[in-house]
Coordinates of C-alpha atoms in Angstrom, one line a residue:
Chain A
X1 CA -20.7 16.2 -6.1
X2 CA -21.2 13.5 -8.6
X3 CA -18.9 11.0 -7.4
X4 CA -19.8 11.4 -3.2
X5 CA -23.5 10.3 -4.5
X6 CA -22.2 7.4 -6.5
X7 CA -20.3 6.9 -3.1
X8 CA -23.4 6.9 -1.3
X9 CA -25.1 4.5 -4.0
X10 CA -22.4 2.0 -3.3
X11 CA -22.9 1.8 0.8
X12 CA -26.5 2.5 0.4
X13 CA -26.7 -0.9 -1.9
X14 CA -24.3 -2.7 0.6
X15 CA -26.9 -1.9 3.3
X16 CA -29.6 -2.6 1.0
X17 CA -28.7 -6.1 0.2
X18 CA -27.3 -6.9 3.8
X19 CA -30.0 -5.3 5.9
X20 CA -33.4 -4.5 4.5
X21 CA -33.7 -6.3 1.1
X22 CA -33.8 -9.8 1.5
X23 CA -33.0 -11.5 -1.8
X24 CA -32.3 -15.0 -2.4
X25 CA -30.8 -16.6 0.6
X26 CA -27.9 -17.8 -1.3
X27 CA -27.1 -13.7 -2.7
X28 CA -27.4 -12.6 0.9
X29 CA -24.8 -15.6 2.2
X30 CA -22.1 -15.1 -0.4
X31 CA -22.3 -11.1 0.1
X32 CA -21.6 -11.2 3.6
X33 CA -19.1 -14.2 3.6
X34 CA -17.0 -12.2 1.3
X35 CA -17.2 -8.9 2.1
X36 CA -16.9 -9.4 6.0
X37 CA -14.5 -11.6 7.7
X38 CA -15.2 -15.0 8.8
X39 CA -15.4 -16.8 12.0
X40 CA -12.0 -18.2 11.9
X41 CA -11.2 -20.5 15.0
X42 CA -7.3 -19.1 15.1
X43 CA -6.9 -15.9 13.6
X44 CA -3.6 -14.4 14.2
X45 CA -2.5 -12.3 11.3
X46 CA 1.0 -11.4 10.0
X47 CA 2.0 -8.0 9.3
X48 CA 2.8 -7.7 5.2
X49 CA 3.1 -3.4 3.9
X50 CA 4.6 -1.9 7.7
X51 CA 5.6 1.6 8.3
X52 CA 7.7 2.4 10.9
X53 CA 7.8 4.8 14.0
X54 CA 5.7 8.1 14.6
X55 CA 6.6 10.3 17.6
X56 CA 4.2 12.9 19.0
X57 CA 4.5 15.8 21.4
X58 CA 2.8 18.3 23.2
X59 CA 4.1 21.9 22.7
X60 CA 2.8 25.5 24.1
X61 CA -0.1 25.5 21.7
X62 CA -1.0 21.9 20.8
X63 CA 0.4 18.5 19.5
X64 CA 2.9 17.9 17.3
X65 CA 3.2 14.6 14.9
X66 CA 6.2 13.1 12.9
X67 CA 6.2 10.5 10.7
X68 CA 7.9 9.0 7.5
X69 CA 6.0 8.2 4.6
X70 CA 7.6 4.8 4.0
X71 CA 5.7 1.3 3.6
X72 CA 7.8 -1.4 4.1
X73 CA 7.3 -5.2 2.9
X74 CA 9.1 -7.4 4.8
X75 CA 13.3 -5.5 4.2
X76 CA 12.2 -4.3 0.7
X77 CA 10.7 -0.5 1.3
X78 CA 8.2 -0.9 -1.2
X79 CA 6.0 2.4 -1.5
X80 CA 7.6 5.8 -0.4
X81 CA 4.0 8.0 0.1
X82 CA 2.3 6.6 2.3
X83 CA 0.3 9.2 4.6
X84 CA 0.6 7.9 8.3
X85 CA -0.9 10.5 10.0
X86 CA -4.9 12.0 8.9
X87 CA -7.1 14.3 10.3
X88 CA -10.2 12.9 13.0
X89 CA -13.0 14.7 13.1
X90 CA -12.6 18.6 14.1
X91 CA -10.2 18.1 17.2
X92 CA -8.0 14.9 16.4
X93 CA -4.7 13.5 14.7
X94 CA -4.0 10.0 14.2
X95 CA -0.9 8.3 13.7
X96 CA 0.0 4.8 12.9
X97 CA 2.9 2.5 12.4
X98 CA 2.3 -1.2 11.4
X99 CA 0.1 -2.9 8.9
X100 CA -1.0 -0.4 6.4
X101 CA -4.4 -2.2 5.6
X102 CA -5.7 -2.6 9.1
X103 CA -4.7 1.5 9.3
X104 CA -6.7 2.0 6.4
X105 CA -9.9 -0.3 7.8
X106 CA -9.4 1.9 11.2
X107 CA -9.8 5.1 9.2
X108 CA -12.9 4.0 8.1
X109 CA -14.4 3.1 11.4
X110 CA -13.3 6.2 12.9
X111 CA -15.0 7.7 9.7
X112 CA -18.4 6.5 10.7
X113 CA -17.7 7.2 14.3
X114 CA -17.7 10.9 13.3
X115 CA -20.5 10.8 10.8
X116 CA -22.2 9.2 13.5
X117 CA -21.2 12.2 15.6
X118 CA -21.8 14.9 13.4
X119 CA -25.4 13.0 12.9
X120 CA -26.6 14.1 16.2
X121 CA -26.6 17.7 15.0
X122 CA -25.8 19.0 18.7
X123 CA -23.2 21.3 19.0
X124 CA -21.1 18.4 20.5
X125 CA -18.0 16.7 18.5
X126 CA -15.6 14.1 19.6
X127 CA -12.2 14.9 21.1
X128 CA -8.9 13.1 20.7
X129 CA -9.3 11.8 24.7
X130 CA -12.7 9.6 23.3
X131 CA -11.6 8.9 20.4
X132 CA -8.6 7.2 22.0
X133 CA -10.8 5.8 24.3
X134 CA -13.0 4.2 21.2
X135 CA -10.0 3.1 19.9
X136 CA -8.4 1.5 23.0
X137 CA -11.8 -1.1 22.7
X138 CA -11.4 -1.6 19.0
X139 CA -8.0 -2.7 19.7
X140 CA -8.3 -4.7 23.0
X141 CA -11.4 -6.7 21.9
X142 CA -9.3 -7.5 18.8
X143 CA -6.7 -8.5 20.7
X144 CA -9.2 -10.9 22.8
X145 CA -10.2 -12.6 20.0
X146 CA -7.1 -13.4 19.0
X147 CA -7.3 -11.3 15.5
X148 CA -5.5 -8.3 16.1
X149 CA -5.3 -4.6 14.6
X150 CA -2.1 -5.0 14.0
X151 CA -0.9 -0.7 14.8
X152 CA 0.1 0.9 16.8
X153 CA -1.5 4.4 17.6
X154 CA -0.6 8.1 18.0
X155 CA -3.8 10.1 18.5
X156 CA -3.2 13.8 20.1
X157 CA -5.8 16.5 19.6
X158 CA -6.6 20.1 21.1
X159 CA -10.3 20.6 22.3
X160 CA -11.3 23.3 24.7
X161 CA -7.8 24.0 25.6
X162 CA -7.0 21.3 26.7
X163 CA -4.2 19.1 25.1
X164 CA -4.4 15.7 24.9
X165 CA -1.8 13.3 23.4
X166 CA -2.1 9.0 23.8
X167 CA -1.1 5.9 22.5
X168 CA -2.7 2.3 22.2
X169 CA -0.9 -0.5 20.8
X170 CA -2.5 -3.5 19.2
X171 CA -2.4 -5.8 22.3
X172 CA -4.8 -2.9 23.5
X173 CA -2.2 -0.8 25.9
X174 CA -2.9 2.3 26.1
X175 CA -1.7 5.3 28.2
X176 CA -1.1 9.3 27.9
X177 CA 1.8 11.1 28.2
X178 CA 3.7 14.8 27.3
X179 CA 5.5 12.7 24.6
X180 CA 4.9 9.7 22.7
X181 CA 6.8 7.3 20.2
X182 CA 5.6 4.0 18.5
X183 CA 7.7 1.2 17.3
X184 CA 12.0 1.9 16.5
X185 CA 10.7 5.5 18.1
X186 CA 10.4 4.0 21.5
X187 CA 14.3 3.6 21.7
X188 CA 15.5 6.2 19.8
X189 CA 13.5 9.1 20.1
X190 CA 12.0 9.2 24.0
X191 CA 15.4 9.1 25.4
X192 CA 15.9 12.5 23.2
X193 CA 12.6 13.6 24.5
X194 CA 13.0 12.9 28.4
X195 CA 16.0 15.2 28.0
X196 CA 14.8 18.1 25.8
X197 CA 10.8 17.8 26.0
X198 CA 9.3 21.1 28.1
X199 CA 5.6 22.4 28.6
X200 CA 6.5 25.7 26.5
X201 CA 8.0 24.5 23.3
X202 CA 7.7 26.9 20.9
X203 CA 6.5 26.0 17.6
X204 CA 9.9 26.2 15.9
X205 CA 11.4 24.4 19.0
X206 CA 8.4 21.6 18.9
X207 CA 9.3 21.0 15.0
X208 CA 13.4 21.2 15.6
X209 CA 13.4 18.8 18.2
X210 CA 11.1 16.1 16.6
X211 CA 13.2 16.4 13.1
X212 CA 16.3 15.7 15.4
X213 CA 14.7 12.9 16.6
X214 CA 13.4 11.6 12.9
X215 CA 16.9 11.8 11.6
X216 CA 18.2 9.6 14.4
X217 CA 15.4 7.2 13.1
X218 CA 16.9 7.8 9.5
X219 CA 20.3 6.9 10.6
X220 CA 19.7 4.1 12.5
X221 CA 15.7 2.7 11.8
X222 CA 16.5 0.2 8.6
X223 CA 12.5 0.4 7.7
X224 CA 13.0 4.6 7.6
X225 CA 12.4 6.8 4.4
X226 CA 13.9 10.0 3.7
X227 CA 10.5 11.7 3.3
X228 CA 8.8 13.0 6.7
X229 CA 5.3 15.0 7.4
X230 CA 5.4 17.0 10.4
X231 CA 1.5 17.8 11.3
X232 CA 0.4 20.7 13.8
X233 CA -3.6 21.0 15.7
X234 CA -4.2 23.4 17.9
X235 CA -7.2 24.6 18.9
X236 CA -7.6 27.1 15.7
X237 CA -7.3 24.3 13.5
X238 CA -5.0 21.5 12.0
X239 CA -2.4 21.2 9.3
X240 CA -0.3 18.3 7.7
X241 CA 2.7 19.7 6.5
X242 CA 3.9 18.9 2.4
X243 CA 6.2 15.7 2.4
X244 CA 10.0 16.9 2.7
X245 CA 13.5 15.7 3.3
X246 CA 15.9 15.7 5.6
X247 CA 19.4 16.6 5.3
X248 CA 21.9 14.0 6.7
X249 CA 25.6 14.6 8.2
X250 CA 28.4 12.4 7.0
X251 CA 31.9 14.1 6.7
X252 CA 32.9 13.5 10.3
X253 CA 36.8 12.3 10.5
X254 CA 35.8 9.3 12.2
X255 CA 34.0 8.4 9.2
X256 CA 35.9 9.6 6.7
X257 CA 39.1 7.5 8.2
X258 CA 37.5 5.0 10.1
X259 CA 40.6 2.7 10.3
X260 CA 43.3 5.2 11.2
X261 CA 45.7 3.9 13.4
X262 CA 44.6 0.5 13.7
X263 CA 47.2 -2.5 11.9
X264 CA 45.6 -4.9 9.5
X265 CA 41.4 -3.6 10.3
X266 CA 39.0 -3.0 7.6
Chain B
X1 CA -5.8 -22.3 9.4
X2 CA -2.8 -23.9 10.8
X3 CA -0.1 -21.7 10.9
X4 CA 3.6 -21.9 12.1
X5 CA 3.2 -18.7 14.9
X6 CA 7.1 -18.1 14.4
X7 CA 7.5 -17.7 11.2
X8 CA 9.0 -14.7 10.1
X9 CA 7.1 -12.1 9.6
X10 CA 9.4 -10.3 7.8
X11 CA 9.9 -12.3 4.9
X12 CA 7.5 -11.7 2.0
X13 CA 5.9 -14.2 0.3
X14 CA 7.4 -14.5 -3.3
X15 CA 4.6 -15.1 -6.2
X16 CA 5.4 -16.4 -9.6
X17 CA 5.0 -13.7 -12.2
X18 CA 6.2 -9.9 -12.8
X19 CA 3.0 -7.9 -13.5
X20 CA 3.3 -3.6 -14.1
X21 CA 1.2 -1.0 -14.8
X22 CA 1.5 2.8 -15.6
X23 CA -0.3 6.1 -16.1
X24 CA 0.9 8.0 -18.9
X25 CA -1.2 11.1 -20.3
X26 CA -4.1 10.0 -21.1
X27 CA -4.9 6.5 -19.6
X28 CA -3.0 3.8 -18.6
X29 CA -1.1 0.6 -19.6
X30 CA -0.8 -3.0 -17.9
X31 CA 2.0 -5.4 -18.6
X32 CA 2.7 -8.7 -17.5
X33 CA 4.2 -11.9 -18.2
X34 CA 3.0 -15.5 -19.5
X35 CA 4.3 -18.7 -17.4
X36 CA 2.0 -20.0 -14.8
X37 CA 4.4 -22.6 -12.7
X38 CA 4.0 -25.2 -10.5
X39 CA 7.0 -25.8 -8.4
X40 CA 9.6 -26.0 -10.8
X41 CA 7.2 -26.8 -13.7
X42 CA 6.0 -24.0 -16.1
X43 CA 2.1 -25.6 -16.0
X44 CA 1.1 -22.7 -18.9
X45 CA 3.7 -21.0 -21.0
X46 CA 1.1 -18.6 -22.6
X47 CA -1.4 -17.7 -19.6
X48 CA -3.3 -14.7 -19.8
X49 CA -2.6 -12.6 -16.2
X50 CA -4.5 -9.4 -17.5
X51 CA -8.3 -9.9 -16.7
X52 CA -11.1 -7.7 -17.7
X53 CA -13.7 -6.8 -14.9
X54 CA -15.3 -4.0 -16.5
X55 CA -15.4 -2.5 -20.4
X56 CA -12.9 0.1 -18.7
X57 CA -11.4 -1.5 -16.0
X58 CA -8.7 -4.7 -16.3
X59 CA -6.4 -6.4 -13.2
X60 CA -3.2 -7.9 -13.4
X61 CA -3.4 -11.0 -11.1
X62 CA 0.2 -12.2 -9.8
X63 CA 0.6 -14.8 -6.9
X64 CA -1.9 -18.0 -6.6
X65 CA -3.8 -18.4 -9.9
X66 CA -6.8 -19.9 -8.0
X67 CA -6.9 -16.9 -5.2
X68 CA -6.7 -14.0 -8.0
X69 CA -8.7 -16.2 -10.2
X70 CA -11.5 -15.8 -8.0
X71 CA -11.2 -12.7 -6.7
X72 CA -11.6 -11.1 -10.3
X73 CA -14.8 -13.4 -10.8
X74 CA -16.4 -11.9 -7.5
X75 CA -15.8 -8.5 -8.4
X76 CA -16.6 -9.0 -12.0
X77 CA -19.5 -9.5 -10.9
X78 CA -20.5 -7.4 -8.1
X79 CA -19.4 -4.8 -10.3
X80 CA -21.3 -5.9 -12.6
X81 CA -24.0 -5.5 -10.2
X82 CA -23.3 -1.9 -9.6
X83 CA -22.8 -0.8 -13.1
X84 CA -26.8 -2.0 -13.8
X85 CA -27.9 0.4 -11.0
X86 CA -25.9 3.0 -11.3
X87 CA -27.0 3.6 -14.9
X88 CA -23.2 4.3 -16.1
X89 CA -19.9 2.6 -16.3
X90 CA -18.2 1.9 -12.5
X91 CA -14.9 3.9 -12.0
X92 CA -11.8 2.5 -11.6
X93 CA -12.1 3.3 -7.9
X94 CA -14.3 1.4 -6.9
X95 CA -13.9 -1.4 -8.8
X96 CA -10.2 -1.3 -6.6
X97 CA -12.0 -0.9 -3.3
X98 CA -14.4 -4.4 -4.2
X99 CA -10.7 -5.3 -5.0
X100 CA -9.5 -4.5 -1.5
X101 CA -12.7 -5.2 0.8
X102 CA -12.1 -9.1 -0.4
X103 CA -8.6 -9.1 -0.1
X104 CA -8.6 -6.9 3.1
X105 CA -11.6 -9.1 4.9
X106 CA -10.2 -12.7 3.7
X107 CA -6.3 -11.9 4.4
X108 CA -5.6 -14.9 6.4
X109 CA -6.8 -17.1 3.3
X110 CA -5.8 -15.6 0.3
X111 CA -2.7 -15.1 -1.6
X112 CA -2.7 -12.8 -4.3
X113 CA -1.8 -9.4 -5.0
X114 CA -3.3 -7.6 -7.7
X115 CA -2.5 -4.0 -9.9
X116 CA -6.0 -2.5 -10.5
X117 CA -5.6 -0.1 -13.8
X118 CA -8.5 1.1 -15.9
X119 CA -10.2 4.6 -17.5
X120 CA -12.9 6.3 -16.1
X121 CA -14.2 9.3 -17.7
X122 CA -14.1 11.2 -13.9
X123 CA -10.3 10.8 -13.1
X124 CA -9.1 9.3 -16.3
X125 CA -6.4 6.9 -17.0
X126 CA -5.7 5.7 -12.9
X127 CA -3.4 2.5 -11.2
X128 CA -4.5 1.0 -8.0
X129 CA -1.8 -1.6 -6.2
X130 CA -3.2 -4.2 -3.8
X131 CA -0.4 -5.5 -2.5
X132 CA -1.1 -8.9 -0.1
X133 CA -2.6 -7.9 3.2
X134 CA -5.5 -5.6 1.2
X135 CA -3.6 -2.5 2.0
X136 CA -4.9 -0.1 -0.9
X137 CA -2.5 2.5 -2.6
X138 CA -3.4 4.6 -5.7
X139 CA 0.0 5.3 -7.7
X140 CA 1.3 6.7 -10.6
X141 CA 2.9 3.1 -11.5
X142 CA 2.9 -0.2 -9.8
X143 CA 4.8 -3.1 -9.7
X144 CA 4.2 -7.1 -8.6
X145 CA 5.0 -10.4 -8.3
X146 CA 8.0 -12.0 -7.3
X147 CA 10.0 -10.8 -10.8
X148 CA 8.9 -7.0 -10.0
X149 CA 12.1 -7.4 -7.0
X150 CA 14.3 -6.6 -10.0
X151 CA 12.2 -3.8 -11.0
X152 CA 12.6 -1.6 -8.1
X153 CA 15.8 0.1 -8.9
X154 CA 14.8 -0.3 -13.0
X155 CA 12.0 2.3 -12.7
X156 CA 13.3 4.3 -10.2
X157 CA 15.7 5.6 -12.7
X158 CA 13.1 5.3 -15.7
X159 CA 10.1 6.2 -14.7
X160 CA 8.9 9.8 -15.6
X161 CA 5.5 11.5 -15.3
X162 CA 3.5 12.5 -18.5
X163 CA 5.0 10.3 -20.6
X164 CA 3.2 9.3 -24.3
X165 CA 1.1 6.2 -25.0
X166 CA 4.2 5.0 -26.9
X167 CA 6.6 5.7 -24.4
X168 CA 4.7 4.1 -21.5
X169 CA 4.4 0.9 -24.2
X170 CA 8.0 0.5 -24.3
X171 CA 8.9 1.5 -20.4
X172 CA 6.4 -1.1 -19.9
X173 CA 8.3 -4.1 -22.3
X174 CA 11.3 -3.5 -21.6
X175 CA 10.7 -3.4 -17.6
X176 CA 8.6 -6.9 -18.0
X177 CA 11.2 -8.6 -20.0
X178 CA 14.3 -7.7 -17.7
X179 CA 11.9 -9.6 -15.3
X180 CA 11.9 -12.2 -17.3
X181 CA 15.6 -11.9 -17.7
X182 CA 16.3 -12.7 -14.9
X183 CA 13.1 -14.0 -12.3
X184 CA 12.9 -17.5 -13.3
X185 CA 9.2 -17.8 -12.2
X186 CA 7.9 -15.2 -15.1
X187 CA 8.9 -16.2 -18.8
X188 CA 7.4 -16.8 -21.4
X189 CA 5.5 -13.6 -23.8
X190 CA 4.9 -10.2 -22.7
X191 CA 1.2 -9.0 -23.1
X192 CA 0.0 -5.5 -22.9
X193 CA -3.2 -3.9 -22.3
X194 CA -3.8 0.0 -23.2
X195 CA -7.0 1.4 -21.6
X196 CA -8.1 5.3 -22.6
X197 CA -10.9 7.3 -23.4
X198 CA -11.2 5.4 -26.9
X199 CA -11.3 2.0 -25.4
X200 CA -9.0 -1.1 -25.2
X201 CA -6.4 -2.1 -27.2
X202 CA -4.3 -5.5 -26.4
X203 CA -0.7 -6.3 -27.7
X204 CA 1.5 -9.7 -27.9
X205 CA 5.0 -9.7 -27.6
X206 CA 6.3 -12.8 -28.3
X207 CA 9.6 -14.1 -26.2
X208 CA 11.7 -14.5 -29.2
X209 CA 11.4 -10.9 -30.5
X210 CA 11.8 -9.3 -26.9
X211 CA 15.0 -7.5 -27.1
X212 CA 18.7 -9.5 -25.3
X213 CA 20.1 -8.6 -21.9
X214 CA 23.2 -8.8 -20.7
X215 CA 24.8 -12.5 -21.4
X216 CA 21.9 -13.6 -23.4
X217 CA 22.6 -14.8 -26.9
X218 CA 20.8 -14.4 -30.2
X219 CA 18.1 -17.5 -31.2
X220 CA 19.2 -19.9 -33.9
X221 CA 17.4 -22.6 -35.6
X222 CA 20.1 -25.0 -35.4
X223 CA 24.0 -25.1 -34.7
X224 CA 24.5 -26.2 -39.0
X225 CA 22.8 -22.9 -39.8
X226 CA 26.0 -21.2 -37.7
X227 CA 28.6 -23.5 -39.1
X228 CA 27.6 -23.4 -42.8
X229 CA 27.4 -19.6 -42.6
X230 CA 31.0 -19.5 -41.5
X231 CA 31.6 -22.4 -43.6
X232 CA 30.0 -22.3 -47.1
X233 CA 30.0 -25.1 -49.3
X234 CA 31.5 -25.1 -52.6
X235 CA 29.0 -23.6 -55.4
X236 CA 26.1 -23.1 -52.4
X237 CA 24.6 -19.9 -52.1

């Protein structure tokens, strides 16, 4: 209870001092130089703490969301619990790979977008397909000013039966589909998904076949972590599973003798 | 800013220093190193990386000296600011999220990553890591600078949760001074800085008395103390 107020004391300051206070003219300059960006004249940005693929589906009663929890920094993978994929509003999922810090400044647009929402006090609430839509502007009007988001989006979200699962990238593409996959994800997992994906996956099915494709990432994505959320919304409601691990297969004779039979190879 | 648009952008920038910080039961600890270089030159042997913003709340400040420098004078005193209206020491959360909004909104320019750690009487002892970029990560340890490369594999064998004040001292040291050991841009002393319900307590740990690693060799005063102790002279003691 406490802490939301002090919460509210700190943007309620913020607005104070930006909007309707107008202190010295030299207090009001250095708050918004620093705490909002410049004009640069060239602003293109270079990714530093990554993460790496998330693949979405649509299954009998919803979407379904992989992701790893791995941020990398440049080849070192530097933090290991990183949530990718949070909860939007009543009816949404979002999912990103890319630069963690312009994920976490999207969050908190899409925060306001909802309390914004929610303000109106009319029955109504957003839906994944305009929250995609919202997002798709953010990220092309970026991208026109040369100053990118640099993510790329997984939104998918149930509202009034109807399922809704889309992408946007940070040059501002954006598109819907039965099954979707960012970054690594893109070559690995939607070949898997062309050939396995139907409109009545089950559940268990949904959740099998994106953990095959998540340990085809592990084998072969360099940026991947062992440690995966799997996150379900359907129209009752939405869940992000506990982190877990997959097993991985290794005794295959091929591995185990790789060199059999072949003179003078290593 | 003019930058080269092919660089890769997977290389991470390396910054001088090894900086650390753990929770252990009760509060937290932050370590670092001392040397400040330019280039190849150590410019300060004995600089102070751990920076108070708040009674409760201190920063380790790795990469450039200027960029962190000023970022802890900003939110010194914005949070300085805050702690006047709000009636009541700030928590260590926010002081990390001033932390990030200036690292997040002025990413192009600056080039610093810092290790927010600090008290707060709401969540206790907590560590924040704002790693460059302004991506912000609460954690139950964090490591930075260029020295904490040889750190990664150190803690993830010795790290524990719930450890004692005095065990999360020593993890502390000891993972600063293999760093040291072996980073050449940290050297130099080890400094500490404990932070708990009862306040703040700083420690020095000079470079001579941190313990040897593997193919170091014990300090001498001079090469005649080695040979007269192998050698005595006749009727010396």
């Amino acid at each position: 209870m406490m802490r939301t107020s002090f919460a509210a004391l700190i943007i309620a300051s913020c607005i104070l001092m930006r909007a309707f206070v107008k202190p010295s003219p030299l207090h009001t300059l250095e708050m918004d130089t620093l705490l909002t960006s410049e004009g640069d004249s060239q602003r293109t940005q270079y990714p530093y703490v990554t993460g790496t693929s998330v693949i979405g589906i649509k299954y009998k009663d919803g979407i379904l969301m992989a992701a790893d929890m791995g941020g990398s920094y440049g080849s070192t993978i530097r933090y290991k619990s990183v949530e990718r994929i949070k909860q939007v509003g009543k009816h949404s999922l979002i999912g990103a790979s890319g630069e963690i810090s312009d994920f976490q400044e999207i969050l908190k647009y899409l925060d306001e977008l909802i309390l914004h929402d929610n303000m109106w006090d009319d029955g109504n609430s957003l839906g994944p397909k305009e929250v995609h839509s919202y997002l798709t502007r953010v990220m092309y009007n970026r991208r026109n000013k040369f100053d990118p988001l640099w993510n790329s989006l997984v939104i998918g979200g149930v509202k009034n039966g109807h399922k809704y699962l889309g992408s946007v990238s940070m040059i501002g593409v954006n598109f819907e589909d039965d099954h979707i996959a960012t970054g690594f994800g893109n070559h690995l997992a939607r070949p898997l998904l062309r050939e396995e994906w139907r409109e009545d996956l089950s559940f268990e099915e949904g959740v099998k076949l994106l953990e095959k494709c998540m340990r085809n990432l592990l084998y072969r994505d360099r940026s991947a972590v062992n440690k995966i959320q799997i996150a379900k919304i359907t129209e009752e409601g939405l869940t992000v599973s506990q982190p877990y691990s997959l097993k991985t297969f290794w005794i295959f004779s091929a591995f185990q003798n790789p060199t059999v039979g072949a003179e003078g190879s290593w | 800013m003019d930058r080269d648009a092919t660089a890769d952008v997977n290389a991470p920038h390396s910054m001088g220093t090894t900086i650390v910080g753990v929770t252990y039961n009760g509060g937290v600890i932050l370590g670092a190193d001392s040397r400040t270089s330019t280039g190849l030159y150590v410019a300060n042997r004995a600089s102070d990386k751990i920076t108070q913003l708040t009674d409760n709340v201190y920063i380790c400040r790795s990469g450039s000296a200027a960029d962190s420098q000023i970022v802890s004078d900003y939110v010194r005193y914005f949070l300085h600011q805050h702690t006047i209206q709000l009636g009541q020491p700030a928590t260590v959360k926010v002081a990390a999220n001033l932390v990030r909004l200036l690292a997040y909104n002025n990413k192009n320019m600056l080039q610093t990553g810092i290790i927010v750690g600090g008290w707060d009487k709401y969540e206790g002892g907590k560590i924040y890591g704002i790693p460059l970029g302004g991506t912000i990560l609460e954690q139950p340890f964090a490591i930075g600078g260029s020295g904490s490369s040889y750190l990664y594999g150190f803690f993830d064998q010795a790290w524990k949760d719930g450890m004692t004040k005095e065990e999360a001292e020593q993890l502390v040291v000891k993972a600063v001074s293999l760093a040291i050991a072996r980073d050449g841009a940290s050297g130099g002393v080890v400094r500490t800085v404990t932070i708990n319900s009862e306040g703040v307590t700083r420690n020095f740990y000079p470079g001579d008395q941190l313990p040897l690693w593997h193919d170091e060799v014990e300090a001498h005063n001079s090469l005649l103390d080695i040979l007269n102790a192998s050698n005595p002279e006749p009727m010396s003691t």
